[in-house]
Amino acid sequence: LAAAYDAISSGTAKTVYLNVYARVIECSNVRETRGYSQDKMVNLKLADATTARMGYEEGVELLCFCADEANLPVPYNQGDVIRLHRVK
């Protein structure tokens, strides 16, 4: 996660796509976004070996949005390791 954070926070690239592997600490239920869109969203709190070094001992929060609920990451249990492909 540290590499993803550094790439995004550096501001040198307009769009950054990264593959992220992390352990799920918390996951919300899938819900609709507020507003006019029909998008769905889910909150994930993730951690890996680098999050504590970055000062995020409790993990980092990732908000996932998608029009189709079936395409959202929904882990089965806390502690699951997930791969997020081409995170933008």
Coordinates of N, CA, C and O in Angstrom, one line a residue:
L1 N 0.8 -1.2 0.0 CA 0.0 0.0 0.0 C 0.9 1.3 0.0 O 0.4 2.3 -0.5
A2 N 2.0 1.2 0.6 CA 2.9 2.4 0.6 C 3.3 2.8 -0.8 O 3.3 4.0 -1.1
A3 N 3.5 1.9 -1.7 CA 3.9 2.2 -3.1 C 2.7 2.9 -3.8 O 2.9 3.9 -4.5
A4 N 1.5 2.5 -3.5 CA 0.3 3.1 -4.1 C 0.1 4.5 -3.5 O -0.1 5.4 -4.3
Y5 N 0.3 4.6 -2.2 CA 0.2 5.9 -1.6 C 1.2 6.9 -2.1 O 0.9 8.1 -2.5
D6 N 2.4 6.5 -2.3 CA 3.5 7.4 -2.8 C 3.2 7.8 -4.2 O 3.4 8.9 -4.5
A7 N 2.8 6.9 -5.0 CA 2.5 7.2 -6.4 C 1.4 8.2 -6.6 O 1.4 9.1 -7.4
I8 N 0.4 8.0 -5.8 CA -0.8 8.9 -5.8 C -0.5 10.3 -5.2 O -0.8 11.3 -5.8
S9 N 0.2 10.3 -4.1 CA 0.4 11.6 -3.4 C 1.5 12.4 -4.0 O 1.6 13.6 -3.8
S10 N 2.4 11.8 -4.8 CA 3.4 12.6 -5.5 C 2.9 13.6 -6.5 O 3.5 14.6 -6.7
G11 N 1.8 13.3 -7.1 CA 1.2 14.2 -8.0 C 1.9 14.3 -9.4 O 1.6 15.2 -10.2
T12 N 2.9 13.5 -9.6 CA 3.6 13.6 -10.8 C 2.9 12.9 -12.0 O 3.1 13.3 -13.2
A13 N 2.0 12.0 -11.8 CA 1.3 11.3 -12.9 C -0.2 11.7 -12.8 O -0.7 11.8 -11.7
K14 N -0.8 11.9 -13.9 CA -2.2 12.2 -13.9 C -3.1 11.0 -13.5 O -4.0 11.2 -12.8
T15 N -2.7 9.9 -14.0 CA -3.5 8.7 -13.7 C -2.5 7.6 -13.3 O -1.6 7.3 -14.0
V16 N -2.7 6.9 -12.2 CA -1.9 5.8 -11.7 C -2.8 4.6 -11.5 O -3.8 4.7 -10.9
Y17 N -2.3 3.5 -12.1 CA -3.0 2.2 -12.0 C -2.1 1.3 -11.2 O -1.0 1.1 -11.6
L18 N -2.6 0.7 -10.1 CA -1.8 -0.2 -9.3 C -2.5 -1.4 -9.0 O -3.7 -1.4 -8.8
N19 N -1.8 -2.5 -8.8 CA -2.4 -3.7 -8.2 C -2.0 -3.7 -6.7 O -0.9 -3.5 -6.4
V20 N -3.0 -3.9 -5.9 CA -2.8 -3.9 -4.5 C -3.2 -5.2 -3.8 O -4.3 -5.7 -4.1
Y21 N -2.4 -5.7 -3.0 CA -2.7 -6.9 -2.2 C -2.7 -6.4 -0.7 O -1.8 -5.8 -0.3
A22 N -3.8 -6.7 0.0 CA -3.9 -6.3 1.4 C -4.8 -7.2 2.2 O -5.6 -7.9 1.6
R23 N -4.7 -7.1 3.5 CA -5.6 -7.8 4.4 C -6.8 -6.9 4.8 O -6.6 -5.7 5.0
V24 N -7.9 -7.5 4.7 CA -9.2 -6.8 5.1 C -9.3 -6.7 6.6 O -9.4 -7.7 7.2
I25 N -9.4 -5.5 7.1 CA -9.7 -5.3 8.5 C -11.2 -5.1 8.8 O -11.7 -5.6 9.7
E26 N -11.8 -4.3 7.9 CA -13.2 -4.0 8.0 C -13.8 -3.9 6.6 O -13.1 -3.5 5.7
C27 N -15.1 -4.2 6.5 CA -15.8 -4.1 5.2 C -17.3 -3.7 5.5 O -17.9 -4.3 6.3
S28 N -17.7 -2.6 4.8 CA -19.1 -2.2 5.0 C -20.0 -3.0 4.1 O -19.6 -3.8 3.2
N29 N -21.3 -2.9 4.3 CA -22.3 -3.5 3.4 C -22.3 -2.7 2.1 O -22.1 -1.5 2.1
V30 N -22.7 -3.3 1.0 CA -22.8 -2.6 -0.2 C -24.1 -1.7 -0.1 O -25.1 -2.1 0.4
R31 N -23.9 -0.5 -0.6 CA -25.1 0.5 -0.5 C -25.0 1.4 -1.7 O -24.0 1.5 -2.4
E32 N -26.2 2.1 -1.9 CA -26.2 3.0 -3.0 C -25.6 4.3 -2.6 O -25.6 4.7 -1.5
T33 N -25.0 5.0 -3.6 CA -24.4 6.3 -3.3 C -25.5 7.3 -3.2 O -26.6 7.1 -3.7
R34 N -25.2 8.4 -2.6 CA -26.2 9.5 -2.5 C -26.1 10.3 -3.8 O -25.1 10.3 -4.5
G35 N -27.2 10.9 -4.1 CA -27.2 11.8 -5.3 C -28.0 11.1 -6.4 O -28.9 10.3 -6.2
Y36 N -27.7 11.5 -7.7 CA -28.5 11.1 -8.8 C -28.1 9.8 -9.4 O -28.9 9.2 -10.2
S37 N -26.9 9.4 -9.2 CA -26.4 8.2 -9.9 C -27.0 6.9 -9.2 O -27.4 7.0 -8.0
Q38 N -27.0 5.8 -9.9 CA -27.4 4.6 -9.3 C -26.2 3.7 -8.9 O -26.4 2.5 -8.8
D39 N -25.1 4.3 -8.8 CA -23.9 3.6 -8.4 C -24.0 2.9 -7.1 O -24.7 3.4 -6.2
K40 N -23.2 1.9 -6.9 CA -23.1 1.2 -5.6 C -21.8 1.5 -5.0 O -20.8 1.8 -5.7
M41 N -21.6 1.4 -3.7 CA -20.3 1.6 -3.1 C -20.1 0.7 -1.9 O -21.1 0.2 -1.3
V42 N -18.9 0.5 -1.5 CA -18.5 -0.3 -0.4 C -17.2 0.3 0.2 O -16.4 0.8 -0.5
N43 N -17.1 0.4 1.5 CA -15.9 0.9 2.2 C -15.1 -0.3 2.7 O -15.6 -1.3 3.3
L44 N -13.8 -0.3 2.4 CA -12.9 -1.3 2.9 C -11.8 -0.7 3.7 O -11.3 0.4 3.3
K45 N -11.5 -1.2 4.8 CA -10.3 -0.8 5.6 C -9.3 -1.9 5.4 O -9.5 -3.1 5.7
L46 N -8.1 -1.5 4.9 CA -7.1 -2.5 4.5 C -5.8 -2.2 5.2 O -5.5 -1.0 5.5
A47 N -5.0 -3.2 5.3 CA -3.6 -3.0 5.9 C -2.7 -4.1 5.3 O -3.1 -5.1 4.8
D48 N -1.4 -3.7 5.2 CA -0.4 -4.6 4.9 C 0.8 -4.3 5.7 O 0.8 -3.5 6.6
A49 N 2.0 -4.9 5.3 CA 3.2 -4.7 6.1 C 3.7 -3.2 6.1 O 4.4 -2.8 7.0
T50 N 3.2 -2.4 5.2 CA 3.7 -1.0 5.0 C 2.8 0.0 5.7 O 3.3 1.1 5.9
T51 N 1.6 -0.3 6.1 CA 0.7 0.7 6.6 C 1.2 1.3 7.9 O 1.1 2.5 8.2
A52 N 1.7 0.4 8.8 CA 2.2 0.9 10.1 C 3.4 1.9 9.9 O 3.5 2.9 10.6
R53 N 4.3 1.6 9.0 CA 5.4 2.4 8.7 C 5.0 3.8 8.2 O 5.7 4.8 8.4
M54 N 3.9 3.8 7.5 CA 3.3 5.1 7.0 C 2.6 5.9 8.0 O 2.2 7.0 7.8
G55 N 2.4 5.3 9.2 CA 1.7 6.0 10.3 C 0.2 5.7 10.3 O -0.5 6.4 11.0
Y56 N -0.2 4.7 9.6 CA -1.6 4.3 9.6 C -1.7 2.9 10.3 O -1.9 1.9 9.6
E57 N -1.5 2.9 11.6 CA -1.5 1.6 12.3 C -2.8 0.9 12.2 O -2.9 -0.3 12.3
E58 N -3.9 1.6 12.0 CA -5.2 1.0 11.9 C -5.6 0.7 10.5 O -6.8 0.3 10.2
G59 N -4.8 0.9 9.5 CA -5.1 0.6 8.1 C -5.5 1.8 7.4 O -5.6 2.9 7.9
V60 N -5.8 1.7 6.1 CA -6.2 2.8 5.3 C -7.6 2.4 4.7 O -7.9 1.2 4.5
E61 N -8.4 3.4 4.5 CA -9.8 3.2 4.0 C -9.8 3.4 2.5 O -9.3 4.3 2.0
L62 N -10.5 2.5 1.8 CA -10.6 2.5 0.4 C -12.1 2.5 0.1 O -12.9 1.7 0.6
L63 N -12.6 3.5 -0.7 CA -13.9 3.6 -1.1 C -14.0 3.0 -2.5 O -13.3 3.6 -3.4
C64 N -14.9 2.0 -2.8 CA -15.0 1.4 -4.1 C -16.4 1.8 -4.6 O -17.4 1.6 -4.0
F65 N -16.4 2.2 -5.9 CA -17.7 2.6 -6.5 C -17.8 1.8 -7.8 O -16.8 1.6 -8.5
C66 N -19.0 1.4 -8.1 CA -19.3 0.7 -9.4 C -20.8 0.7 -9.7 O -21.6 0.7 -8.7
A67 N -21.1 0.7 -10.9 CA -22.6 0.7 -11.3 C -23.2 -0.7 -11.0 O -24.4 -0.8 -10.7
D68 N -22.4 -1.7 -11.2 CA -22.9 -3.1 -11.0 C -22.4 -3.7 -9.7 O -21.2 -3.8 -9.5
E69 N -23.3 -3.9 -8.8 CA -22.9 -4.5 -7.4 C -22.0 -5.7 -7.5 O -21.2 -5.9 -6.7
A70 N -22.2 -6.5 -8.5 CA -21.5 -7.8 -8.7 C -20.0 -7.5 -8.9 O -19.2 -8.4 -8.6
N71 N -19.6 -6.4 -9.3 CA -18.2 -6.1 -9.6 C -17.5 -5.4 -8.4 O -16.3 -5.1 -8.5
L72 N -18.2 -5.2 -7.3 CA -17.5 -4.7 -6.1 C -16.8 -5.7 -5.3 O -17.3 -6.9 -5.2
P73 N -15.7 -5.4 -4.7 CA -15.0 -6.4 -3.8 C -15.8 -6.6 -2.5 O -16.0 -5.6 -1.8
V74 N -16.2 -7.8 -2.3 CA -16.9 -8.1 -1.0 C -16.2 -9.3 -0.4 O -16.5 -10.4 -0.8
P75 N -15.3 -9.1 0.5 CA -14.6 -10.3 1.2 C -15.6 -11.1 2.0 O -16.6 -10.5 2.5
Y76 N -15.2 -12.3 2.2 CA -16.1 -13.2 3.1 C -15.9 -13.0 4.5 O -16.8 -13.0 5.3
N77 N -14.6 -12.7 5.0 CA -14.3 -12.6 6.4 C -13.3 -11.5 6.6 O -12.4 -11.3 5.7
Q78 N -13.3 -11.0 7.8 CA -12.1 -10.1 8.2 C -10.9 -10.9 8.2 O -10.9 -12.1 8.5
G79 N -9.8 -10.3 7.7 CA -8.5 -11.1 7.7 C -8.3 -11.7 6.3 O -7.2 -12.1 6.0
D80 N -9.3 -11.7 5.4 CA -9.1 -12.2 4.1 C -8.0 -11.3 3.4 O -8.0 -10.1 3.6
V81 N -7.3 -11.9 2.5 CA -6.3 -11.1 1.7 C -7.0 -11.0 0.3 O -7.5 -11.9 -0.3
I82 N -7.0 -9.7 -0.1 CA -7.7 -9.5 -1.4 C -6.7 -8.8 -2.4 O -5.7 -8.2 -1.9
R83 N -6.9 -9.0 -3.7 CA -6.1 -8.3 -4.7 C -7.1 -7.4 -5.4 O -8.1 -7.8 -5.9
L84 N -6.7 -6.1 -5.5 CA -7.4 -5.1 -6.2 C -6.6 -4.8 -7.5 O -5.5 -4.3 -7.4
H85 N -7.2 -5.1 -8.6 CA -6.5 -5.0 -9.9 C -6.7 -3.7 -10.6 O -7.8 -3.2 -10.7
R86 N -5.6 -3.0 -10.9 CA -5.7 -1.7 -11.7 C -6.5 -0.7 -10.9 O -7.4 -0.1 -11.4
V87 N -6.1 -0.5 -9.6 CA -6.8 0.5 -8.8 C -6.4 1.9 -9.4 O -5.2 2.1 -9.7
K88 N -7.3 2.8 -9.6 CA -7.1 4.1 -10.2 C -7.1 5.1 -9.1 O -8.0 5.2 -8.3

